[in-house]
Amino acid sequence: MQQKQTVDTIPYQQLPLNGQFSVFELESFDTDLAGMPHRHLDFQILWFTKAAGEHIVDFVTFDLKDNSIFLLRPGQVHQLPKAGFYGYSLTFTEKFYFTNRHDRETLFDFTTLFDDSQEYAPIRIGQGAAESLGLIIELMKQELAAQLSNSSVIKHYLNAFLLLAEREKKHNAANSPDLHHHDARIIRLRRLVEINFRKEHQAAFYAAHFALTPKRLNEITREALGKTVTDMVHDRLVLEAKRQLAFSHRSIKEICYELGFEDPAYFSRFFRNHAQTSPQEFREKMFK
């Protein structure tokens, strides 16, 4: 069952989930939210083996192409065509993948692969990799169907799938990840920003979690990402503001307060400086 859309929330589409992991064919899944903007509570891998149309992810539009993979984090808003695409969806929770501390030390850290600093760019998959990924999916299905299905086996199949996807991503020259993105501090900082961006807008708050000065943490983020900690927080605030303006009926004042701004006028100036339009103008454009 899916959560019903209300005037104040971006709808969540409930995906088929066997425990904390699922794999299913995209063409076999249809809901009331098909073709509409929605989000998910879990990580989702979309592998389009054959596709046409557009895929919109947080206001970035991509042309769907055969043998391409999109990696979506929990909470990202995306919209697919109602039909015209084939392939697979793999859905899993972070808890499923990282069951314990040992897993975090030995398994591939998928959080670097789901790095949204790449603007959600799809990974183009070569024919050889596509054949291997197809075999892995069949093994996943067989294990899920087994009478004594073992989640550890499925987790290692998922690990192999992600490693192959990462290798293909490195082959995509336009999407080659900067090695600095694998800095554990950057990964931790992204998580801290995601949890706290609504209330904590100052770099000093985040630097304190690393026992660093804001200046030193900014040096690290500039080297790794080409932006400061404040830039990271502001980017996340603007994205959330856009989501709420486009996909909810909350007033601009309500959105302002939810994002930790005390003055609606200041929030409007902040939004205009980053989005080159006012909140009201952005909303009117999205609702046309």
Coordinates of C-alpha atoms in Angstrom, one line a residue, residues 13 15-16 22-31 34-35 38 40 44-52 55 64-70 72 78 80-91 137 141 161:
Q13 CA 5.6 5.4 -3.0
L15 CA 7.9 -0.4 -3.1
P16 CA 7.6 -4.1 -2.8
S22 CA 13.6 -6.4 -3.0
V23 CA 14.2 -6.9 -6.7
F24 CA 11.4 -6.7 -9.3
E25 CA 10.9 -6.0 -13.0
L26 CA 9.9 -2.3 -13.6
E27 CA 7.3 -3.1 -16.1
S28 CA 5.4 -5.3 -13.6
F29 CA 5.0 -2.6 -11.1
D30 CA 2.2 0.0 -11.4
T31 CA 0.7 2.3 -8.8
A34 CA 3.0 6.2 -11.8
G35 CA 4.1 9.2 -13.8
H38 CA 7.2 10.9 -5.6
H40 CA 10.9 6.5 -1.4
Q44 CA 16.7 2.4 -4.9
I45 CA 18.7 1.2 -7.9
L46 CA 16.9 1.6 -11.2
W47 CA 18.5 -0.3 -14.1
F48 CA 16.8 0.5 -17.4
T49 CA 17.6 -2.2 -19.9
K50 CA 15.4 -0.6 -22.5
A51 CA 13.9 2.9 -22.0
A52 CA 12.6 6.1 -23.7
H55 CA 13.5 10.8 -15.8
L64 CA 16.2 7.8 -20.5
K65 CA 18.5 5.5 -22.5
D66 CA 19.0 1.7 -22.8
N67 CA 21.3 0.2 -20.2
S68 CA 21.6 3.0 -17.8
I69 CA 21.5 2.9 -14.0
F70 CA 20.1 5.6 -11.6
L72 CA 18.4 7.2 -5.6
H78 CA 11.8 11.7 -8.9
L80 CA 9.3 8.6 -14.5
P81 CA 7.0 8.3 -17.5
K82 CA 3.9 6.2 -17.0
A83 CA 5.2 3.6 -19.4
G84 CA 7.9 3.0 -22.1
F85 CA 10.7 1.5 -20.0
Y86 CA 11.9 -1.9 -19.0
G87 CA 14.4 -3.2 -16.5
Y88 CA 14.8 -3.8 -12.8
S89 CA 14.5 -2.1 -9.4
L90 CA 16.6 -3.1 -6.5
T91 CA 15.4 -1.6 -3.2
I137 CA 19.9 -10.3 -10.5
K141 CA 15.8 -13.9 -7.4
F161 CA 26.2 -5.4 -8.2

